[in-house]
XYZ file of C-alpha atoms in Angstrom:
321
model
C 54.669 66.773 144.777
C 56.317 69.447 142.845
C 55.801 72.146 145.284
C 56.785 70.039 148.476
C 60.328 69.135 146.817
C 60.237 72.699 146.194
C 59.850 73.410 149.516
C 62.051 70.857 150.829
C 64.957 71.970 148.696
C 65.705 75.147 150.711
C 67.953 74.356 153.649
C 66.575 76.276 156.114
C 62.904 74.786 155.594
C 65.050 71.427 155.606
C 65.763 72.371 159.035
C 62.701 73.438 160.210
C 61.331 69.931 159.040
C 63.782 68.236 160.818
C 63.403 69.814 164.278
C 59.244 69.675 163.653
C 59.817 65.678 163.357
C 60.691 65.704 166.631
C 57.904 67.642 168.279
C 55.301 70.471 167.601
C 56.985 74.056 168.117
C 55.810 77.310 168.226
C 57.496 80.317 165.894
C 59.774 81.535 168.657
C 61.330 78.221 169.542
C 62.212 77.508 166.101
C 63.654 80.292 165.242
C 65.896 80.346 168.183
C 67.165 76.504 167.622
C 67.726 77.365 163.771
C 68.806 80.245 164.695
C 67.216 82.677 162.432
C 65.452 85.560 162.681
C 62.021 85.125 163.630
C 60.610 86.738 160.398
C 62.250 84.762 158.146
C 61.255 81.655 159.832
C 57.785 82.822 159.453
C 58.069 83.164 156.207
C 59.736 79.640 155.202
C 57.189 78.243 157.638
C 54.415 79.674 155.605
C 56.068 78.052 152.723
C 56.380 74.658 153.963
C 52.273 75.334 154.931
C 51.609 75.927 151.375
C 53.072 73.294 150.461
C 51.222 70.826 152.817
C 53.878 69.396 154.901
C 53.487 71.445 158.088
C 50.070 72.805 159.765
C 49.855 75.386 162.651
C 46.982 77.185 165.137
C 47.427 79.660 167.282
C 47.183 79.345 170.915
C 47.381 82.090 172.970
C 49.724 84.884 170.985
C 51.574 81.954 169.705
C 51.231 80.367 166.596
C 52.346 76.362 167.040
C 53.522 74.248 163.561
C 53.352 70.147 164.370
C 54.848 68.016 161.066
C 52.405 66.115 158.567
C 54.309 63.146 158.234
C 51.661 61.804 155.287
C 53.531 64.006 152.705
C 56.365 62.842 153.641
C 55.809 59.189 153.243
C 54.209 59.978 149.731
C 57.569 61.554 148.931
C 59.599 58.669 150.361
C 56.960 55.938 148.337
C 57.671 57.948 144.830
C 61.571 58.000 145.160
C 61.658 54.655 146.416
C 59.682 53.560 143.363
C 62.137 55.316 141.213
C 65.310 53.729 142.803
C 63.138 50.308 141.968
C 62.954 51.052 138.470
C 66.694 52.328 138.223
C 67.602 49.002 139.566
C 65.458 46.384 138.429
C 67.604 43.476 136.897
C 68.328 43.857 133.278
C 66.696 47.330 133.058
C 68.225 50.444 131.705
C 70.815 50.950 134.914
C 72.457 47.684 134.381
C 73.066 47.952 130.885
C 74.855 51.379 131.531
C 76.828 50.167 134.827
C 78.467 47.138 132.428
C 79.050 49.842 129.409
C 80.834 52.083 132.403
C 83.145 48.938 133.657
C 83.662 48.109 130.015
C 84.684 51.505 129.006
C 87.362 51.927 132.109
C 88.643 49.224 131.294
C 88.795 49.586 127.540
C 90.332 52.916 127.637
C 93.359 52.093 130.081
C 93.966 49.090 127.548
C 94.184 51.643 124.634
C 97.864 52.850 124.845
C 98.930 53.159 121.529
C 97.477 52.413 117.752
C 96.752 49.235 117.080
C 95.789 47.953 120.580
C 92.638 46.119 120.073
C 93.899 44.642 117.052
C 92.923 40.801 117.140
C 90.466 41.155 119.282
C 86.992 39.120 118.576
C 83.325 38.851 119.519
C 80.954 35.796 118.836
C 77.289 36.259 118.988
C 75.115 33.112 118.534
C 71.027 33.280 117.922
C 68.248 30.901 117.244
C 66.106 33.201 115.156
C 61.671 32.674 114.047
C 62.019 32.853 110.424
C 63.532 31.026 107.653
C 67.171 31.824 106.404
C 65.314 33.398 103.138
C 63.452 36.150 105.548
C 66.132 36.304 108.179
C 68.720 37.109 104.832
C 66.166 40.688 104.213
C 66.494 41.360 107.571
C 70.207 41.593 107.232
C 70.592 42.552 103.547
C 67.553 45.404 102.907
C 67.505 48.853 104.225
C 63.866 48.604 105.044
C 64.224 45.592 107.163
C 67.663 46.799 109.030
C 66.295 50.033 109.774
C 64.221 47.942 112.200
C 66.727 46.659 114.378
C 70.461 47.857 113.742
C 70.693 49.736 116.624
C 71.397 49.435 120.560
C 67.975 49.897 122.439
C 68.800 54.008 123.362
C 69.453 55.032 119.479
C 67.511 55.099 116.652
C 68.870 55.065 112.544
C 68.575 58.563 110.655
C 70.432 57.254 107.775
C 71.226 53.855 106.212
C 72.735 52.834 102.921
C 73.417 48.812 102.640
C 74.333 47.535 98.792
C 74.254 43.726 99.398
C 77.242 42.997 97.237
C 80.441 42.908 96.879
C 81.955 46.116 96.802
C 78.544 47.639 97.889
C 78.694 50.304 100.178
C 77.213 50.701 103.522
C 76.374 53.788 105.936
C 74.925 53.501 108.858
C 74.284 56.514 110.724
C 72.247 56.998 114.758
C 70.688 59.364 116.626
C 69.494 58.936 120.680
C 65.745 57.542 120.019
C 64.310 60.354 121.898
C 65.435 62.911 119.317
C 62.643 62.259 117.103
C 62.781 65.805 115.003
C 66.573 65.102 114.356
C 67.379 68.371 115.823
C 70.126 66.914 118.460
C 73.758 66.058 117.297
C 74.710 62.839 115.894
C 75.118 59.746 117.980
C 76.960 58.159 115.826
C 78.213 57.173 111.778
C 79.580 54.307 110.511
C 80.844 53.240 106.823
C 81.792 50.363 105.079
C 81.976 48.342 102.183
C 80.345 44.329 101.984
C 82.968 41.747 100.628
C 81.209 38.395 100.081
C 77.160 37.841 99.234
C 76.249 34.817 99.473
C 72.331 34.894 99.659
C 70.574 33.213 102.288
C 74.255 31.468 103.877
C 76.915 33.799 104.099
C 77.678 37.900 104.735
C 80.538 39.357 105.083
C 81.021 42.737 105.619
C 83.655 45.763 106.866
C 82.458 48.303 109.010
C 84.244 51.439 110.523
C 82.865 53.733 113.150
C 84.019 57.597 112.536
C 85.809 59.589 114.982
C 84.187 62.892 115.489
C 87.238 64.533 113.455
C 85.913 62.350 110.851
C 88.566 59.748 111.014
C 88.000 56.094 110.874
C 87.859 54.992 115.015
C 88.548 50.957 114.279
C 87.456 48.428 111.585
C 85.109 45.662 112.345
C 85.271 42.494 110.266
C 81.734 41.047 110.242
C 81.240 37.433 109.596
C 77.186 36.334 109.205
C 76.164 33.071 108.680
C 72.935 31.468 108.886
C 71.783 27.730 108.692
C 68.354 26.533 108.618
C 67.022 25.022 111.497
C 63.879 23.248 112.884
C 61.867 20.514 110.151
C 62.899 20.057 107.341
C 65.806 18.295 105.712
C 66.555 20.158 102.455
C 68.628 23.404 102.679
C 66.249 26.348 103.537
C 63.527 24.295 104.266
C 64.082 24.219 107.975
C 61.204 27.028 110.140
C 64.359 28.818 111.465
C 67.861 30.214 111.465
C 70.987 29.775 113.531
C 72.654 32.715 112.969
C 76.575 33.074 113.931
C 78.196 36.515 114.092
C 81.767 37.144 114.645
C 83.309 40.335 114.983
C 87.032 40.629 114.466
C 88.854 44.306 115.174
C 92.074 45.548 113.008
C 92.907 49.199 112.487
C 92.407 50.149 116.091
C 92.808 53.630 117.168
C 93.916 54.865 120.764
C 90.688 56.911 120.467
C 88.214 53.802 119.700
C 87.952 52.736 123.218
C 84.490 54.463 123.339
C 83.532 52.337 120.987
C 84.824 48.764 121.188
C 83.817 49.388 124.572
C 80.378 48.935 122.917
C 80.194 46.512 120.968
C 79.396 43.412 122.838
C 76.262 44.816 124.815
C 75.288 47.239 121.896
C 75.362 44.737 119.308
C 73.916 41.991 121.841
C 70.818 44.429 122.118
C 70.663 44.999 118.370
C 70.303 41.246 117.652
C 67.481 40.978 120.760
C 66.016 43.450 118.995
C 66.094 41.314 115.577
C 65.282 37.963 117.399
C 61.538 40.146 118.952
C 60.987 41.555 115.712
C 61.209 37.814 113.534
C 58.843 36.887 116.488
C 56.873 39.589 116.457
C 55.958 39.030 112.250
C 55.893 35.141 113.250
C 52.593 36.030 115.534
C 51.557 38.235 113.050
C 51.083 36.373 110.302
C 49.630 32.827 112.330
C 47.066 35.707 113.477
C 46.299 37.020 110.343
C 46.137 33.211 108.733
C 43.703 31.913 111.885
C 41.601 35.058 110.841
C 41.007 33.958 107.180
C 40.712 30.471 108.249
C 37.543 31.339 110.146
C 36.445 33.753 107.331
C 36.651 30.484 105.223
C 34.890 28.091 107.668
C 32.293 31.000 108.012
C 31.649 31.246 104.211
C 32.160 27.750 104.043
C 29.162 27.453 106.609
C 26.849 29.713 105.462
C 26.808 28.009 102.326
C 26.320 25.217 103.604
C 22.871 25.780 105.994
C 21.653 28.181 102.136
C 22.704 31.635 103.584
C 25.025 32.434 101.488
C 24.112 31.715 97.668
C 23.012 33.153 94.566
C 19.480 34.442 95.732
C 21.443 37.822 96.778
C 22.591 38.731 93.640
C 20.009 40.314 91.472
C 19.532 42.470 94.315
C 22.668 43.668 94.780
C 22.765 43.981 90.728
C 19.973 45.893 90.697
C 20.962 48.343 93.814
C 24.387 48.602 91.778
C 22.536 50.122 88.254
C 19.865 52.031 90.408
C 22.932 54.309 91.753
């Protein structure tokens, strides 16, 4: 494949291709309707031989190319399959087509400081996981590390003190950079303002410029309430969780960014709602496991496989070694 696109990429082979689609030709002929000089045709002919899209045999003292249109199907199968991937629903392309209507849109809005100010985002999810595990998830470094990022970026640094007055830092990288040697995606930093464990989070949180200037400030309001059986508080099997975003301290330069936050955020809490899932399987796996280890025991005990008869050997093997 490599060597045919190779081939193809020339212009002059390009037309050569195109006039051996129509019909077979001999050297001569083609060189006179590309008009080019019959060595060089030879020569890009030769090429586009090598490659396998053209064959030729002489006849008489001229040598005659025809077309192999196989290669060229293959060719036309593999890009369509990439334009289907580009453009499946909800993929990749999408995501970056609505960040690229958002952010036109966003930046002719951002005239002067303080034009986002006011502006608010709700986010709503029914989460696996009681409001005591879903609270780690949103309180511990080792749990947000896991999910507090859009799906393209990964965290290289995270601070979170879950209390008030307790700092935060959140810095990204693209996911892809795994060695850490590209530049920084992004950095945010903040400070949390209300704890209430379990309930209630709120937080401030303000993306840097690259100048090191604060872009905007978010205003992050978390609260969680159980859901599912149960009537106490956190004894329901899951969380609501309700996020609200509020902007102040808007910059003319943080267009980029609130531009953002809606489908970047979105995917960060998809990403939180697969993990809780994810552990939720987990654990009814690992529990249906030792279940059967116990009915197996259980079992073998029963039908005198399992008893006491083993142990003197195993005693004695043990003090032999």
């Amino acid at each position: 494949m490599d060597a045919l696109l190779t081939a193809l990429a020339d212009p002059a082979r390009w037309r050569l291709v195109s006039l051996l689609a129509e019909r077979p030709r001999s050297v001569g002929v083609l060189a006179e309707l590309a008009e080019a000089r019959q060595p060089q045709t030879t020569k890009h002919l030769q090429a586009l031989e090598r490659a396998g899209v053209v064959t030729s045999h002489r006849s008489g003292q001229r040598r005659i190319y025809a077309l192999r249109p196989a290669p060229l199907r293959d060719l036309a199968s593999a890009l369509c399959g990439l334009a289907d991937i580009a453009d499946r629903s909800g993929g990749p392309q999408t995501t970056y087509d609505r960040y690229g209507l958002s952010l036109h849109a966003e930046r002719l809005s951002a005239e002067e400081p303080g034009w986002a100010d006011g502006r608010s985002f709700t986010f709503l999810r029914s989460l696996t996981g009681r409001p005591e595990l879903v609270w780690r998830y949103l309180t511990e470094a080792s749990f947000l590390v896991r999910w507090w990022t859009p799906d393209d970026l990964r965290v290289s640094e995270l601070v979170f003190e879950a209390r008030p007055g307790g700092r935060i830092v959140q810095e990204y990288r693209d996911a892809e950079d795994a060695d850490g040697s590209g530049l920084v995606a992004g950095r945010a930093e903040g400070v949390v303002d209300d704890v209430r464990p379990g309930e209630h989070l709120t937080y401030r949180l303000s993306p840097l410029l690259p100048d090191g200037g604060l872009a905007f400030t978010a205003h992050v309001d978390l609260g969680l309430r159980p859901t599912g059986t149960g009537t106490g508080t956190g004894t329901g099997t899951g969380t609501e969780l309700d996020v609200r975003w509020r902007i102040t301290d808007s910059t003319v330069d943080s267009a980029d960014f609130i531009a953002g936050i809606e489908i970047g955020f979105g995917q960060s809490l998809d990403r939180l709602a697969a993990t809780l899932i994810a552990e939720a399987e987990a654990e009814a796996e690992a529990e249906a496991e030792a279940d059967g280890n116990t009915d197996t025991h259980d079992a073998n005990s029963v039908d005198g496989t399992d008893d006491d008869t083993d142990t003197p050997e195993y005693d004695i093997d043990t003090r032999s070694k």
